[in-house]
PDB file of C-alpha atoms and ligand atoms in Angstrom:
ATOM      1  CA  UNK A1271      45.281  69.497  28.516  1.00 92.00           C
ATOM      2  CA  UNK A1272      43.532  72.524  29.672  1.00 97.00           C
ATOM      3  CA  UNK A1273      41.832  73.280  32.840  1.00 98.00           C
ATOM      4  CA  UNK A1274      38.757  75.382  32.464  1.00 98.00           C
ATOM      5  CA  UNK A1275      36.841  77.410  35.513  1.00 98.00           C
ATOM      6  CA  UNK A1276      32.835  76.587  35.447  1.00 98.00           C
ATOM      7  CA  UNK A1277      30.653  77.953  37.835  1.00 99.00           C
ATOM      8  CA  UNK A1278      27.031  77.209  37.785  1.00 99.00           C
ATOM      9  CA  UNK A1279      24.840  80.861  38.639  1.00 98.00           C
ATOM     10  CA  UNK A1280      22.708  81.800  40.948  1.00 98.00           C
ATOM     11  CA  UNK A1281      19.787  80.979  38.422  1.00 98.00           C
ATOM     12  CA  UNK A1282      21.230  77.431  37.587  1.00 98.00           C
ATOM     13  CA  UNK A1283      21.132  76.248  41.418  1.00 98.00           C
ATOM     14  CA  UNK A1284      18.148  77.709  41.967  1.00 98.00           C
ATOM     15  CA  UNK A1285      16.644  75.830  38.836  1.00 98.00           C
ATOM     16  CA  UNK A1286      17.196  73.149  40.105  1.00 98.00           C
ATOM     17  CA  UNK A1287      19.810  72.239  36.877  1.00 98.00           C
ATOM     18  CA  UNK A1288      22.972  71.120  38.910  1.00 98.00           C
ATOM     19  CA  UNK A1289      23.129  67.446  38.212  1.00 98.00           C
ATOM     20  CA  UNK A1290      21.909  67.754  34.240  1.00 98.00           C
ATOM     21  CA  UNK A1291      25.080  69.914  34.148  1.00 98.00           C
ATOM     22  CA  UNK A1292      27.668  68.337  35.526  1.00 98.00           C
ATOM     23  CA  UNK A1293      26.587  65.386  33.477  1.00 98.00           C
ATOM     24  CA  UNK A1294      26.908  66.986  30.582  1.00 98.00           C
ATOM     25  CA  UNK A1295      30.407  67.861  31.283  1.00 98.00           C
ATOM     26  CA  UNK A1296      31.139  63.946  32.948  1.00 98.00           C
ATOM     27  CA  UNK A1297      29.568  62.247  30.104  1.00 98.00           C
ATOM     28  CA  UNK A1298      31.145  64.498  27.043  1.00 98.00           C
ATOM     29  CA  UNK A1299      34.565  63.154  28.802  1.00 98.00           C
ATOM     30  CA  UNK A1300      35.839  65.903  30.799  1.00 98.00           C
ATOM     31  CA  UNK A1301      37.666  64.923  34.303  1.00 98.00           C
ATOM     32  CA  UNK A1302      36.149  66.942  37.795  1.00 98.00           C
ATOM     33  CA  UNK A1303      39.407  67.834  39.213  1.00 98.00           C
ATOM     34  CA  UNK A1304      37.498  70.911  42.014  1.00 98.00           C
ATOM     35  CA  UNK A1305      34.130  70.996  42.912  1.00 98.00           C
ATOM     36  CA  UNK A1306      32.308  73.307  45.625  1.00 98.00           C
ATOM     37  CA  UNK A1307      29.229  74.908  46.703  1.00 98.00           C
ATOM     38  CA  UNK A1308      29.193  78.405  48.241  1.00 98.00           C
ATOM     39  CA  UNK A1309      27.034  81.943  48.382  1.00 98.00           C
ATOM     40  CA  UNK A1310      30.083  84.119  46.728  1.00 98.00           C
ATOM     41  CA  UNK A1311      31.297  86.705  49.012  1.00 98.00           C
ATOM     42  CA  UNK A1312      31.803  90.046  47.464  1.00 98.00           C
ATOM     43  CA  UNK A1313      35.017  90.501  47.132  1.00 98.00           C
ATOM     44  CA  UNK A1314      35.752  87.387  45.102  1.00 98.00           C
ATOM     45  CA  UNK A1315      32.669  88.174  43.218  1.00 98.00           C
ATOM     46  CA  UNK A1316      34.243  91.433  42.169  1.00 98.00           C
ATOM     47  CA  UNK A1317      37.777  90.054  41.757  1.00 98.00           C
ATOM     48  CA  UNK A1318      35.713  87.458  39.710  1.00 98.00           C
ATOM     49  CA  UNK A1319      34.338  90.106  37.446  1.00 98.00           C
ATOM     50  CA  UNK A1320      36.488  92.901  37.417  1.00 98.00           C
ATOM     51  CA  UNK A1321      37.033  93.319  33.360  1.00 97.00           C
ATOM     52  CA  UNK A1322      33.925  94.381  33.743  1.00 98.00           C
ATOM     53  CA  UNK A1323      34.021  96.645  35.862  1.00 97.00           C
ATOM     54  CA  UNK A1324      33.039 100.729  34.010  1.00 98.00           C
ATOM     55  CA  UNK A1325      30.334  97.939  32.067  1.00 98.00           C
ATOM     56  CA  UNK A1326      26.482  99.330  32.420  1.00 98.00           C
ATOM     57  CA  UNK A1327      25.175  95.825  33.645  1.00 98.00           C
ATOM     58  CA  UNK A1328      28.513  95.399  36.195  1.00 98.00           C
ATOM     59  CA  UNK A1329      26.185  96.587  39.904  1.00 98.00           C
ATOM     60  CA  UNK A1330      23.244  94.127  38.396  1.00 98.00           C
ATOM     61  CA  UNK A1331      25.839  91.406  37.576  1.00 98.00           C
ATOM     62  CA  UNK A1332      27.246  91.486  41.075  1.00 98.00           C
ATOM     63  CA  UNK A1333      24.148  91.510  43.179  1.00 98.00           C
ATOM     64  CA  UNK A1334      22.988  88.444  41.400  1.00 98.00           C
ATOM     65  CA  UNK A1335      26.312  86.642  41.306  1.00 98.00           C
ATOM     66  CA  UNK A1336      25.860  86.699  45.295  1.00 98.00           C
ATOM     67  CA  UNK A1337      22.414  86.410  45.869  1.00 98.00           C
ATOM     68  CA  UNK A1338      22.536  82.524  46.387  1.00 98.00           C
ATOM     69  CA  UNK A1339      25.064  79.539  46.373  1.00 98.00           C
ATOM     70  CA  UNK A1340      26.903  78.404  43.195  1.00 99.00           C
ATOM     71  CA  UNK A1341      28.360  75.334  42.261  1.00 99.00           C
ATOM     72  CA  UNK A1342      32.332  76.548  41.109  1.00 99.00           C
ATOM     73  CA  UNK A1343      33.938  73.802  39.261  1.00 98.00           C
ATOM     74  CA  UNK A1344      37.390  72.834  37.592  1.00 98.00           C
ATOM     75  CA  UNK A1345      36.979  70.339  34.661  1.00 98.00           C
ATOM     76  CA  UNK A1346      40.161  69.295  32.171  1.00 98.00           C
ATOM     77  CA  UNK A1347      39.014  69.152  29.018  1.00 97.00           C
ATOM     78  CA  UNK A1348      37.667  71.427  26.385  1.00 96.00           C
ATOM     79  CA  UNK A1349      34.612  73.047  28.488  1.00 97.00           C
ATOM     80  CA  UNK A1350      33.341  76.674  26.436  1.00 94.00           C
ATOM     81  CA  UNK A1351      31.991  74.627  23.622  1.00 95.00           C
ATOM     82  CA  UNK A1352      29.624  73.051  25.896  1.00 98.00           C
ATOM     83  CA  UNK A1353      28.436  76.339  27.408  1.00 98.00           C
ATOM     84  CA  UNK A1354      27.662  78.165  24.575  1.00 98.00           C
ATOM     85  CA  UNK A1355      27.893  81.891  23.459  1.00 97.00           C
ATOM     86  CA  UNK A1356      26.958  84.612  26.302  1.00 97.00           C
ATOM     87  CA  UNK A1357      22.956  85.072  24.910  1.00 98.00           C
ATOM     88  CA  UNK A1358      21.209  82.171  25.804  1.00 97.00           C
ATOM     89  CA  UNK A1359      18.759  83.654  23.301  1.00 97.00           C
ATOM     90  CA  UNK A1360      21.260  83.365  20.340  1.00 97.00           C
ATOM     91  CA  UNK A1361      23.394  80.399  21.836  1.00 98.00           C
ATOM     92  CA  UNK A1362      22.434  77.278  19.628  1.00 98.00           C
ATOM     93  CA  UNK A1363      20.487  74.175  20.879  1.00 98.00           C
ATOM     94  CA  UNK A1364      22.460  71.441  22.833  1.00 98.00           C
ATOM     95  CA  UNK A1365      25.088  73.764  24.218  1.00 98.00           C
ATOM     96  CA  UNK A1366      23.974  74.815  28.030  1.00 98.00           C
ATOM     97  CA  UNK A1367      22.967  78.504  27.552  1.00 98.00           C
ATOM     98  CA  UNK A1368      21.483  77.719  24.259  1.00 98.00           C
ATOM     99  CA  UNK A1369      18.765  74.744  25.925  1.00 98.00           C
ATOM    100  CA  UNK A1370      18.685  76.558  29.593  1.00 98.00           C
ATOM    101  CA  UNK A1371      18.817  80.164  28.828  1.00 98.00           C
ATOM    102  CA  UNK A1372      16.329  83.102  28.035  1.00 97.00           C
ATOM    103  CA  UNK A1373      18.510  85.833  28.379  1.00 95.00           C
ATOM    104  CA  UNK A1374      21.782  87.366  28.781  1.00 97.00           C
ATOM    105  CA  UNK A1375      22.499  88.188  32.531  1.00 97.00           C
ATOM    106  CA  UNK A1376      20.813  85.161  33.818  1.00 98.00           C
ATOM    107  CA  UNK A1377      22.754  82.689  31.626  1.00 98.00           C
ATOM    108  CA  UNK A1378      23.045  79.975  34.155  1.00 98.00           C
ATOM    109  CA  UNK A1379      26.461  79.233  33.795  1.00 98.00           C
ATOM    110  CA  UNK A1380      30.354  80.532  33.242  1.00 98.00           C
ATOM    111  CA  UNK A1381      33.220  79.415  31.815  1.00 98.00           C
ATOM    112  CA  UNK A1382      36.611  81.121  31.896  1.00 98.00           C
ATOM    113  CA  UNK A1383      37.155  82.348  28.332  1.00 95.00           C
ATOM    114  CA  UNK A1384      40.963  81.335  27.694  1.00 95.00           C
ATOM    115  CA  UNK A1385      44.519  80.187  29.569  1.00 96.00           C
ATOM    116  CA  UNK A1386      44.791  83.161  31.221  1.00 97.00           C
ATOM    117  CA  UNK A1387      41.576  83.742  32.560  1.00 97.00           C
ATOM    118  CA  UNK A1388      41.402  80.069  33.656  1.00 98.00           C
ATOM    119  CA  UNK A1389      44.518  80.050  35.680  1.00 98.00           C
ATOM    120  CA  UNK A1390      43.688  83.703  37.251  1.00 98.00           C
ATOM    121  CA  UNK A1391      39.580  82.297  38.096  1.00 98.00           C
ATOM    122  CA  UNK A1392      41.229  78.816  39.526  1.00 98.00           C
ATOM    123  CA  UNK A1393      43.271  80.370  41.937  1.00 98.00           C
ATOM    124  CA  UNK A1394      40.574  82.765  43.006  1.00 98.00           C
ATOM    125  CA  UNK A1395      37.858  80.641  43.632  1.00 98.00           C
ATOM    126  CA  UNK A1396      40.225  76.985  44.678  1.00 98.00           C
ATOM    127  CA  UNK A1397      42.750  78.676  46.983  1.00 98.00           C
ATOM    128  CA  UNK A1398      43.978  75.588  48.064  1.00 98.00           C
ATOM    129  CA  UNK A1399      44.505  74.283  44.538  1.00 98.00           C
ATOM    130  CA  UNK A1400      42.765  70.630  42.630  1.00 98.00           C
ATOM    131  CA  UNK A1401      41.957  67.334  42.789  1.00 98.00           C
ATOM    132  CA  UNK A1402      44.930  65.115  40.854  1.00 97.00           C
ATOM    133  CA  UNK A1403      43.841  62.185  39.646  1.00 97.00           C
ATOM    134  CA  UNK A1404      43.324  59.879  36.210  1.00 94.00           C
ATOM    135  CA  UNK A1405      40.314  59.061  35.136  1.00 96.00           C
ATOM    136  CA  UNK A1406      41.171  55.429  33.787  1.00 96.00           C
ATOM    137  CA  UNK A1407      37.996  56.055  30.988  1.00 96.00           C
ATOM    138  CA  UNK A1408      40.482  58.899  29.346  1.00 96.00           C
ATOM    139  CA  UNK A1409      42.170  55.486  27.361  1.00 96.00           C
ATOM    140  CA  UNK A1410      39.135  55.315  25.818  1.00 96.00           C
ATOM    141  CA  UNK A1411      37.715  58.767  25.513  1.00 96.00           C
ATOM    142  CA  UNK A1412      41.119  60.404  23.773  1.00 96.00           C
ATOM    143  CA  UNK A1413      42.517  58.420  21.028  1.00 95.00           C
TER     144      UNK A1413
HETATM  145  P1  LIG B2472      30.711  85.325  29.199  1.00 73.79           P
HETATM  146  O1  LIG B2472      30.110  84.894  30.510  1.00 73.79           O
HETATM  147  O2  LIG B2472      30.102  84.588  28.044  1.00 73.79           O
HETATM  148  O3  LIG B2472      32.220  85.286  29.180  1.00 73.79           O
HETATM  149  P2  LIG B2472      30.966  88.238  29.348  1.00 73.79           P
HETATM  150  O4  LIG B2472      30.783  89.162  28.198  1.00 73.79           O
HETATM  151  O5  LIG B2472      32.353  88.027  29.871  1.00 73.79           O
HETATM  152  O6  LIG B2472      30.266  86.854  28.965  1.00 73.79           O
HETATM  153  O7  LIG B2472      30.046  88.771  30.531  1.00 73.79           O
HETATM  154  C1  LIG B2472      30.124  88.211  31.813  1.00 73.79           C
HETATM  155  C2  LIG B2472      28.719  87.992  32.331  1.00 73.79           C
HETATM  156  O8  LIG B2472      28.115  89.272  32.508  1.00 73.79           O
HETATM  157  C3  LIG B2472      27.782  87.247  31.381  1.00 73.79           C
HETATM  158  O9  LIG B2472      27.885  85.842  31.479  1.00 73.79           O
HETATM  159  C4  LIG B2472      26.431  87.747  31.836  1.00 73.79           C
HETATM  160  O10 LIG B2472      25.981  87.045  33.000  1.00 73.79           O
HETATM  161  C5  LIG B2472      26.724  89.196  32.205  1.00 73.79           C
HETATM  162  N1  LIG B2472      26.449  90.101  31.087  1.00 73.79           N
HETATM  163  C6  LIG B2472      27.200  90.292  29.980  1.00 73.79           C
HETATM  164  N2  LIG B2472      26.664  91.200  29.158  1.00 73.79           N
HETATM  165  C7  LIG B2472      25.539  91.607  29.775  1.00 73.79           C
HETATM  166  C8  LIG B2472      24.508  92.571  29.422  1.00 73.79           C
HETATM  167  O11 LIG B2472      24.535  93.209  28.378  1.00 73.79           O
HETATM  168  N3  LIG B2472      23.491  92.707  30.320  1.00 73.79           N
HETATM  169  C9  LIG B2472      23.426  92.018  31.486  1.00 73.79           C
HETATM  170  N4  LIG B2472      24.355  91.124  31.846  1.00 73.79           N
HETATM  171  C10 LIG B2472      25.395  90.911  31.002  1.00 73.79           C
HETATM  172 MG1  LIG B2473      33.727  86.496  29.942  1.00 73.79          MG
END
């Protein structure tokens, strides 16, 4: 099963919207396996985002990905689905972006974007690797 990054934003935190997302996550049936609060110090912020580095919005992106704390997260399961599309304008109803967000920068929430990405963001942001554990519930959640 796959192991996604999630990190709720600057915005998110400061919204006040930690514990309605996280429960999202817990009650669709995904298993917490890192969990941490922290102000993102710029170089991980910039490892963090470096595809985007030549992109227009990349400066703006960075300031506010360190302005405050963030709540970085591992959850097995299948996470982007919940998230929603990058425009929390456009992002449909019932996914996060899509009933939290207004825009496109301040989207409240990431979510590594495939195997690759996941494995590279996990190691960046839990050095010292995951929680492993079962989540007895999982006999009932997965056929
Ligand atoms: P994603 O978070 O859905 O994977 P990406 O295209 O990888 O979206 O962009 C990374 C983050 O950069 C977005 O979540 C958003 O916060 C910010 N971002 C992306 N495009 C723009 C833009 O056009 N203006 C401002 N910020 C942007
Ligand atoms: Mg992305």
């Amino acid at each position: 099963m796959q192991t996604t990054f999630v990190m709720i934003k600057p915005d998110g935190v400061q919204r006040g919207l930690v514990a309605d997302i996280i429960g999202r996550f817990e009650t669709k049936g995904l298993r917490l396996v890192g969990l941490r609060q922290l102000t993102p110090p710029l170089e991980i912020a910039e490892a963090h985002y470096e595809v985007h580095n030549e992109r227009p919005f990349y400066s703006g992106l960075i300031e506010f990905i360190t302005s405050g704390p963030v709540v970085a997260m591992a959850w097995t399961g299948v996470a982007r689905n919940i998230i929603g599309p990058t425009d929390g304008r456009t992002a449909a109803p019932g996914t996060i972006r899509g009933d939290f967000a207004m825009d496109i920068g301040h989207n409240v929430i990431h979510g590594s974007d495939g195997e690759d990405t996941a494995s590279f963001e996990l190691g960046l942001w839990f050095p010292d690797g995951l929680v492993d554990w079962t989540r007895d519930a999982e006999a009932q959640i997965y056929e």
